[in-house]
Amino acid sequence: MLFDHDTASDKAIGGSGLLRDAVYARLKDEILGCHLQPGEELREQELAGRFEVSKQPVREALLRLEQERLITVLPRQGYRVNPVSLADARDIFRFREVMEPACAADAARHATDAALAALDSFRTFDASKSDFIRYNRAFHVAVAMCSPHRRMREEVVDLVAQADRLVLVSIGTMQGRDPDRLIAEHVAIIEALQSRDGRKAARLLRDHIADAEKRVVAALSRHAVVL
């Protein structure tokens, strides 16, 4: 069955009348969170019924997702969630290796003391309150949000979400992964930012992301994701 999750919340949201942007945001979130699996087929009529809207906002949302290369249009059939590819994985992480260190360097120069102090909440990780992927995403987004440049911040938020999809698809990246070591790397980045050492913060963040790229690409290779 195509949509067998979050049915209660879907009805509650649909009852309020979803606009095109809301349909787009929900579908994108489900694709990046792997609630809609790579290769899964989508149909306008079924989505419209699920969200309790007409087919028009669904069609427009799907076309936006196609432009972002998250889905493919299947002529006379519908749409398909695009599979994860090694090329995409490398592109996403290489882009992150440029954008996130730049945000960190700017944050060290321009962020308020209060904004940088708020990063202290990421010095520890409580597995009873959150999963590590969510914690990790929140950390990277929080660092980016300390940058004064809105477009860079927004780009990083999207890149980190897309990287999370790679991690979820390549479950093998969780094996052999030491959360304590990764949290220690976060702490080092936080301390560099709070010391206003933008060059060090950028270097540490770049290395941190590069290591993540190696783990994810290796796991995807083992899973034979080679498109």
mmCIF file of N, CA, C and O in Angstrom, residues 100-174:
data_model
loop_
_atom_site.group_PDB
_atom_site.id
_atom_site.type_symbol
_atom_site.label_atom_id
_atom_site.label_comp_id
_atom_site.label_asym_id
_atom_site.label_seq_id
_atom_site.Cartn_x
_atom_site.Cartn_y
_atom_site.Cartn_z
ATOM 1 N N GLU A 100 29.247 24.873 4.289
ATOM 2 C CA GLU A 100 29.209 24.883 5.754
ATOM 3 C C GLU A 100 30.439 25.539 6.380
ATOM 4 O O GLU A 100 30.293 26.343 7.314
ATOM 5 N N PRO A 101 31.646 25.255 5.909
ATOM 6 C CA PRO A 101 32.791 25.977 6.472
ATOM 7 C C PRO A 101 32.699 27.485 6.239
ATOM 8 O O PRO A 101 33.115 28.281 7.090
ATOM 9 N N ALA A 102 32.150 27.884 5.079
ATOM 10 C CA ALA A 102 31.986 29.322 4.815
ATOM 11 C C ALA A 102 31.012 29.943 5.822
ATOM 12 O O ALA A 102 31.258 31.035 6.343
ATOM 13 N N CYS A 103 29.929 29.228 6.113
ATOM 14 C CA CYS A 103 28.982 29.719 7.123
ATOM 15 C C CYS A 103 29.654 29.813 8.489
ATOM 16 O O CYS A 103 29.430 30.775 9.239
ATOM 17 N N ALA A 104 30.470 28.822 8.826
ATOM 18 C CA ALA A 104 31.142 28.813 10.128
ATOM 19 C C ALA A 104 32.125 29.974 10.243
ATOM 20 O O ALA A 104 32.197 30.640 11.288
ATOM 21 N N ALA A 105 32.877 30.221 9.178
ATOM 22 C CA ALA A 105 33.836 31.331 9.210
ATOM 23 C C ALA A 105 33.119 32.666 9.391
ATOM 24 O O ALA A 105 33.556 33.527 10.165
ATOM 25 N N ASP A 106 31.994 32.822 8.687
ATOM 26 C CA ASP A 106 31.206 34.052 8.839
ATOM 27 C C ASP A 106 30.608 34.157 10.234
ATOM 28 O O ASP A 106 30.535 35.248 10.813
ATOM 29 N N ALA A 107 30.168 33.022 10.776
ATOM 30 C CA ALA A 107 29.573 33.020 12.110
ATOM 31 C C ALA A 107 30.589 33.450 13.163
ATOM 32 O O ALA A 107 30.272 34.202 14.086
ATOM 33 N N ALA A 108 31.824 32.980 13.012
ATOM 34 C CA ALA A 108 32.860 33.347 13.986
ATOM 35 C C ALA A 108 33.099 34.852 13.992
ATOM 36 O O ALA A 108 33.413 35.438 15.039
ATOM 37 N N ARG A 109 32.918 35.473 12.835
ATOM 38 C CA ARG A 109 33.153 36.914 12.735
ATOM 39 C C ARG A 109 31.941 37.746 13.147
ATOM 40 O O ARG A 109 32.094 38.814 13.751
ATOM 41 N N HIS A 110 30.739 37.254 12.796
ATOM 42 C CA HIS A 110 29.580 38.136 12.880
ATOM 43 C C HIS A 110 28.489 37.715 13.868
ATOM 44 O O HIS A 110 27.649 38.546 14.213
ATOM 45 N N ALA A 111 28.456 36.458 14.284
ATOM 46 C CA ALA A 111 27.360 36.014 15.157
ATOM 47 C C ALA A 111 27.444 36.680 16.519
ATOM 48 O O ALA A 111 28.529 37.032 16.997
ATOM 49 N N THR A 112 26.296 36.839 17.143
ATOM 50 C CA THR A 112 26.284 37.401 18.490
ATOM 51 C C THR A 112 26.831 36.384 19.488
ATOM 52 O O THR A 112 26.834 35.174 19.224
ATOM 53 N N ASP A 113 27.283 36.886 20.625
ATOM 54 C CA ASP A 113 27.750 35.979 21.676
ATOM 55 C C ASP A 113 26.637 35.028 22.103
ATOM 56 O O ASP A 113 26.887 33.849 22.374
ATOM 57 N N ALA A 114 25.416 35.528 22.150
ATOM 58 C CA ALA A 114 24.293 34.699 22.564
ATOM 59 C C ALA A 114 24.046 33.557 21.576
ATOM 60 O O ALA A 114 23.765 32.421 21.989
ATOM 61 N N ALA A 115 24.155 33.863 20.281
ATOM 62 C CA ALA A 115 23.940 32.826 19.263
ATOM 63 C C ALA A 115 24.986 31.729 19.375
ATOM 64 O O ALA A 115 24.669 30.534 19.277
ATOM 65 N N LEU A 116 26.230 32.125 19.587
ATOM 66 C CA LEU A 116 27.297 31.131 19.713
ATOM 67 C C LEU A 116 27.181 30.364 21.029
ATOM 68 O O LEU A 116 27.452 29.154 21.078
ATOM 69 N N ALA A 117 26.764 31.037 22.075
ATOM 70 C CA ALA A 117 26.588 30.359 23.362
ATOM 71 C C ALA A 117 25.492 29.302 23.281
ATOM 72 O O ALA A 117 25.563 28.258 23.951
ATOM 73 N N ALA A 118 24.478 29.545 22.433
ATOM 74 C CA ALA A 118 23.375 28.588 22.289
ATOM 75 C C ALA A 118 23.845 27.249 21.721
ATOM 76 O O ALA A 118 23.178 26.220 21.898
ATOM 77 N N LEU A 119 24.993 27.245 21.064
ATOM 78 C CA LEU A 119 25.527 25.992 20.518
ATOM 79 C C LEU A 119 25.963 25.029 21.617
ATOM 80 O O LEU A 119 26.169 23.838 21.354
ATOM 81 N N ASP A 120 26.066 25.520 22.855
ATOM 82 C CA ASP A 120 26.458 24.647 23.962
ATOM 83 C C ASP A 120 25.494 23.487 24.151
ATOM 84 O O ASP A 120 25.855 22.448 24.711
ATOM 85 N N SER A 121 24.264 23.631 23.672
ATOM 86 C CA SER A 121 23.289 22.552 23.820
ATOM 87 C C SER A 121 23.683 21.308 23.030
ATOM 88 O O SER A 121 23.132 20.219 23.259
ATOM 89 N N PHE A 122 24.632 21.467 22.088
ATOM 90 C CA PHE A 122 25.072 20.335 21.274
ATOM 91 C C PHE A 122 26.364 19.702 21.789
ATOM 92 O O PHE A 122 26.927 18.832 21.138
ATOM 93 N N ARG A 123 26.807 20.117 22.953
ATOM 94 C CA ARG A 123 28.021 19.523 23.526
ATOM 95 C C ARG A 123 27.781 18.103 24.024
ATOM 96 O O ARG A 123 28.722 17.348 24.212
ATOM 97 N N THR A 124 26.522 17.758 24.251
ATOM 98 C CA THR A 124 26.170 16.415 24.694
ATOM 99 C C THR A 124 25.023 15.884 23.850
ATOM 100 O O THR A 124 24.281 16.656 23.224
ATOM 101 N N PHE A 125 24.873 14.565 23.861
ATOM 102 C CA PHE A 125 23.795 13.918 23.117
ATOM 103 C C PHE A 125 23.095 12.933 24.036
ATOM 104 O O PHE A 125 23.737 12.074 24.643
ATOM 105 N N ASP A 126 21.774 13.078 24.143
ATOM 106 C CA ASP A 126 20.966 12.203 24.987
ATOM 107 C C ASP A 126 20.153 11.276 24.088
ATOM 108 O O ASP A 126 19.173 11.698 23.469
ATOM 109 N N ALA A 127 20.576 10.021 24.008
ATOM 110 C CA ALA A 127 19.911 9.062 23.123
ATOM 111 C C ALA A 127 18.472 8.789 23.530
ATOM 112 O O ALA A 127 17.671 8.308 22.710
ATOM 113 N N SER A 128 18.119 9.101 24.766
ATOM 114 C CA SER A 128 16.743 8.857 25.217
ATOM 115 C C SER A 128 15.779 9.931 24.714
ATOM 116 O O SER A 128 14.564 9.752 24.765
ATOM 117 N N LYS A 129 16.313 11.046 24.243
ATOM 118 C CA LYS A 129 15.474 12.158 23.787
ATOM 119 C C LYS A 129 15.466 12.339 22.282
ATOM 120 O O LYS A 129 14.564 12.970 21.734
ATOM 121 N N SER A 130 16.461 11.822 21.591
ATOM 122 C CA SER A 130 16.552 12.045 20.156
ATOM 123 C C SER A 130 17.443 10.976 19.537
ATOM 124 O O SER A 130 18.296 10.397 20.214
ATOM 125 N N ASP A 131 17.210 10.688 18.239
ATOM 126 C CA ASP A 131 18.138 9.806 17.543
ATOM 127 C C ASP A 131 19.322 10.628 17.056
ATOM 128 O O ASP A 131 19.236 11.850 16.920
ATOM 129 N N PHE A 132 20.432 9.945 16.793
ATOM 130 C CA PHE A 132 21.661 10.669 16.481
ATOM 131 C C PHE A 132 21.556 11.442 15.170
ATOM 132 O O PHE A 132 22.099 12.551 15.053
ATOM 133 N N ILE A 133 20.863 10.886 14.192
ATOM 134 C CA ILE A 133 20.738 11.581 12.912
ATOM 135 C C ILE A 133 20.042 12.934 13.102
ATOM 136 O O ILE A 133 20.452 13.952 12.547
ATOM 137 N N ARG A 134 18.991 12.936 13.907
ATOM 138 C CA ARG A 134 18.278 14.191 14.165
ATOM 139 C C ARG A 134 19.150 15.187 14.923
ATOM 140 O O ARG A 134 19.183 16.385 14.611
ATOM 141 N N TYR A 135 19.853 14.686 15.934
ATOM 142 C CA TYR A 135 20.771 15.545 16.698
ATOM 143 C C TYR A 135 21.845 16.128 15.775
ATOM 144 O O TYR A 135 22.160 17.323 15.828
ATOM 145 N N ASN A 136 22.411 15.291 14.921
ATOM 146 C CA ASN A 136 23.484 15.730 14.038
ATOM 147 C C ASN A 136 22.980 16.786 13.051
ATOM 148 O O ASN A 136 23.651 17.788 12.798
ATOM 149 N N ARG A 137 21.785 16.552 12.514
ATOM 150 C CA ARG A 137 21.208 17.534 11.592
ATOM 151 C C ARG A 137 21.012 18.878 12.301
ATOM 152 O O ARG A 137 21.356 19.935 11.762
ATOM 153 N N ALA A 138 20.466 18.817 13.507
ATOM 154 C CA ALA A 138 20.206 20.049 14.254
ATOM 155 C C ALA A 138 21.499 20.812 14.528
ATOM 156 O O ALA A 138 21.526 22.049 14.465
ATOM 157 N N PHE A 139 22.574 20.094 14.811
ATOM 158 C CA PHE A 139 23.856 20.762 15.058
ATOM 159 C C PHE A 139 24.332 21.504 13.820
ATOM 160 O O PHE A 139 24.703 22.684 13.880
ATOM 161 N N HIS A 140 24.355 20.830 12.681
ATOM 162 C CA HIS A 140 24.859 21.459 11.461
ATOM 163 C C HIS A 140 23.989 22.638 11.040
ATOM 164 O O HIS A 140 24.504 23.661 10.582
ATOM 165 N N VAL A 141 22.681 22.505 11.208
ATOM 166 C CA VAL A 141 21.779 23.608 10.889
ATOM 167 C C VAL A 141 22.014 24.778 11.844
ATOM 168 O O VAL A 141 22.051 25.943 11.423
ATOM 169 N N ALA A 142 22.207 24.482 13.126
ATOM 170 C CA ALA A 142 22.418 25.545 14.112
ATOM 171 C C ALA A 142 23.683 26.341 13.814
ATOM 172 O O ALA A 142 23.696 27.573 13.940
ATOM 173 N N VAL A 143 24.742 25.660 13.410
ATOM 174 C CA VAL A 143 25.977 26.362 13.045
ATOM 175 C C VAL A 143 25.725 27.265 11.837
ATOM 176 O O VAL A 143 26.114 28.436 11.825
ATOM 177 N N ALA A 144 25.057 26.724 10.827
ATOM 178 C CA ALA A 144 24.777 27.520 9.626
ATOM 179 C C ALA A 144 23.915 28.735 9.950
ATOM 180 O O ALA A 144 24.114 29.819 9.385
ATOM 181 N N MET A 145 22.961 28.571 10.859
ATOM 182 C CA MET A 145 22.058 29.665 11.193
ATOM 183 C C MET A 145 22.760 30.807 11.913
ATOM 184 O O MET A 145 22.211 31.903 12.036
ATOM 185 N N CYS A 146 23.979 30.578 12.368
ATOM 186 C CA CYS A 146 24.763 31.659 12.979
ATOM 187 C C CYS A 146 25.390 32.571 11.929
ATOM 188 O O CYS A 146 25.904 33.642 12.256
ATOM 189 N N SER A 147 25.343 32.145 10.671
ATOM 190 C CA SER A 147 25.872 32.978 9.588
ATOM 191 C C SER A 147 24.903 34.114 9.306
ATOM 192 O O SER A 147 23.683 33.940 9.391
ATOM 193 N N PRO A 148 25.400 35.282 8.910
ATOM 194 C CA PRO A 148 24.495 36.399 8.586
ATOM 195 C C PRO A 148 23.887 36.299 7.194
ATOM 196 O O PRO A 148 23.039 37.130 6.841
ATOM 197 N N HIS A 149 24.277 35.300 6.400
ATOM 198 C CA HIS A 149 23.860 35.243 5.002
ATOM 199 C C HIS A 149 22.697 34.265 4.815
ATOM 200 O O HIS A 149 22.874 33.045 4.892
ATOM 201 N N ARG A 150 21.524 34.801 4.553
ATOM 202 C CA ARG A 150 20.308 34.007 4.495
ATOM 203 C C ARG A 150 20.363 32.914 3.428
ATOM 204 O O ARG A 150 19.986 31.770 3.688
ATOM 205 N N ARG A 151 20.785 33.239 2.223
ATOM 206 C CA ARG A 151 20.771 32.240 1.157
ATOM 207 C C ARG A 151 21.733 31.091 1.456
ATOM 208 O O ARG A 151 21.440 29.927 1.152
ATOM 209 N N MET A 152 22.862 31.406 2.033
ATOM 210 C CA MET A 152 23.792 30.350 2.414
ATOM 211 C C MET A 152 23.182 29.464 3.494
ATOM 212 O O MET A 152 23.290 28.236 3.446
ATOM 213 N N ARG A 153 22.518 30.081 4.463
ATOM 214 C CA ARG A 153 21.872 29.309 5.523
ATOM 215 C C ARG A 153 20.838 28.354 4.942
ATOM 216 O O ARG A 153 20.793 27.168 5.290
ATOM 217 N N GLU A 154 19.999 28.875 4.046
ATOM 218 C CA GLU A 154 18.938 28.056 3.473
ATOM 219 C C GLU A 154 19.508 26.914 2.641
ATOM 220 O O GLU A 154 18.976 25.798 2.650
ATOM 221 N N GLU A 155 20.586 27.185 1.931
ATOM 222 C CA GLU A 155 21.205 26.140 1.120
ATOM 223 C C GLU A 155 21.745 25.022 1.998
ATOM 224 O O GLU A 155 21.597 23.828 1.687
ATOM 225 N N VAL A 156 22.375 25.389 3.112
ATOM 226 C CA VAL A 156 22.920 24.371 4.021
ATOM 227 C C VAL A 156 21.803 23.527 4.625
ATOM 228 O O VAL A 156 21.929 22.302 4.735
ATOM 229 N N VAL A 157 20.705 24.155 5.015
ATOM 230 C CA VAL A 157 19.578 23.405 5.583
ATOM 231 C C VAL A 157 19.113 22.330 4.604
ATOM 232 O O VAL A 157 18.872 21.173 4.977
ATOM 233 N N ASP A 158 19.004 22.690 3.323
ATOM 234 C CA ASP A 158 18.565 21.726 2.308
ATOM 235 C C ASP A 158 19.613 20.644 2.078
ATOM 236 O O ASP A 158 19.288 19.456 1.970
ATOM 237 N N LEU A 159 20.879 21.015 2.023
ATOM 238 C CA LEU A 159 21.940 20.040 1.799
ATOM 239 C C LEU A 159 22.026 19.031 2.931
ATOM 240 O O LEU A 159 22.212 17.829 2.705
ATOM 241 N N VAL A 160 21.895 19.506 4.167
ATOM 242 C CA VAL A 160 21.968 18.605 5.315
ATOM 243 C C VAL A 160 20.798 17.623 5.292
ATOM 244 O O VAL A 160 20.963 16.436 5.579
ATOM 245 N N ALA A 161 19.610 18.099 4.930
ATOM 246 C CA ALA A 161 18.453 17.209 4.836
ATOM 247 C C ALA A 161 18.669 16.152 3.760
ATOM 248 O O ALA A 161 18.339 14.971 3.953
ATOM 249 N N GLN A 162 19.240 16.549 2.613
ATOM 250 C CA GLN A 162 19.508 15.582 1.557
ATOM 251 C C GLN A 162 20.582 14.585 1.977
ATOM 252 O O GLN A 162 20.510 13.397 1.635
ATOM 253 N N ALA A 163 21.558 15.044 2.739
ATOM 254 C CA ALA A 163 22.589 14.133 3.237
ATOM 255 C C ALA A 163 21.992 13.122 4.207
ATOM 256 O O ALA A 163 22.404 11.952 4.239
ATOM 257 N N ASP A 164 21.007 13.534 4.996
ATOM 258 C CA ASP A 164 20.351 12.605 5.912
ATOM 259 C C ASP A 164 19.668 11.478 5.157
ATOM 260 O O ASP A 164 19.636 10.331 5.609
ATOM 261 N N ARG A 165 19.097 11.789 4.000
ATOM 262 C CA ARG A 165 18.489 10.741 3.176
ATOM 263 C C ARG A 165 19.532 9.707 2.768
ATOM 264 O O ARG A 165 19.276 8.496 2.792
ATOM 265 N N LEU A 166 20.719 10.169 2.431
ATOM 266 C CA LEU A 166 21.791 9.240 2.075
ATOM 267 C C LEU A 166 22.123 8.325 3.236
ATOM 268 O O LEU A 166 22.345 7.123 3.070
ATOM 269 N N VAL A 167 22.178 8.908 4.439
ATOM 270 C CA VAL A 167 22.496 8.112 5.622
ATOM 271 C C VAL A 167 21.401 7.085 5.882
ATOM 272 O O VAL A 167 21.671 5.922 6.193
ATOM 273 N N LEU A 168 20.140 7.497 5.749
ATOM 274 C CA LEU A 168 19.029 6.586 6.004
ATOM 275 C C LEU A 168 18.992 5.444 4.998
ATOM 276 O O LEU A 168 18.671 4.301 5.345
ATOM 277 N N VAL A 169 19.319 5.748 3.742
ATOM 278 C CA VAL A 169 19.346 4.703 2.724
ATOM 279 C C VAL A 169 20.511 3.752 2.964
ATOM 280 O O VAL A 169 20.384 2.537 2.843
ATOM 281 N N SER A 170 21.658 4.297 3.331
ATOM 282 C CA SER A 170 22.866 3.480 3.562
ATOM 283 C C SER A 170 22.989 3.209 5.054
ATOM 284 O O SER A 170 23.846 3.770 5.725
ATOM 285 N N ILE A 171 22.124 2.357 5.566
ATOM 286 C CA ILE A 171 22.091 2.095 7.001
ATOM 287 C C ILE A 171 23.448 1.623 7.502
ATOM 288 O O ILE A 171 23.800 1.791 8.662
ATOM 289 N N GLY A 172 24.267 1.085 6.626
ATOM 290 C CA GLY A 172 25.586 0.605 7.037
ATOM 291 C C GLY A 172 26.465 1.694 7.609
ATOM 292 O O GLY A 172 27.445 1.402 8.297
ATOM 293 N N THR A 173 26.149 2.963 7.350
ATOM 294 C CA THR A 173 26.991 4.031 7.883
ATOM 295 C C THR A 173 26.906 4.100 9.390
ATOM 296 O O THR A 173 27.763 4.694 10.037
ATOM 297 N N MET A 174 25.872 3.511 9.977
ATOM 298 C CA MET A 174 25.732 3.546 11.430
ATOM 299 C C MET A 174 26.621 2.506 12.102
ATOM 300 O O MET A 174 26.899 2.590 13.283
#
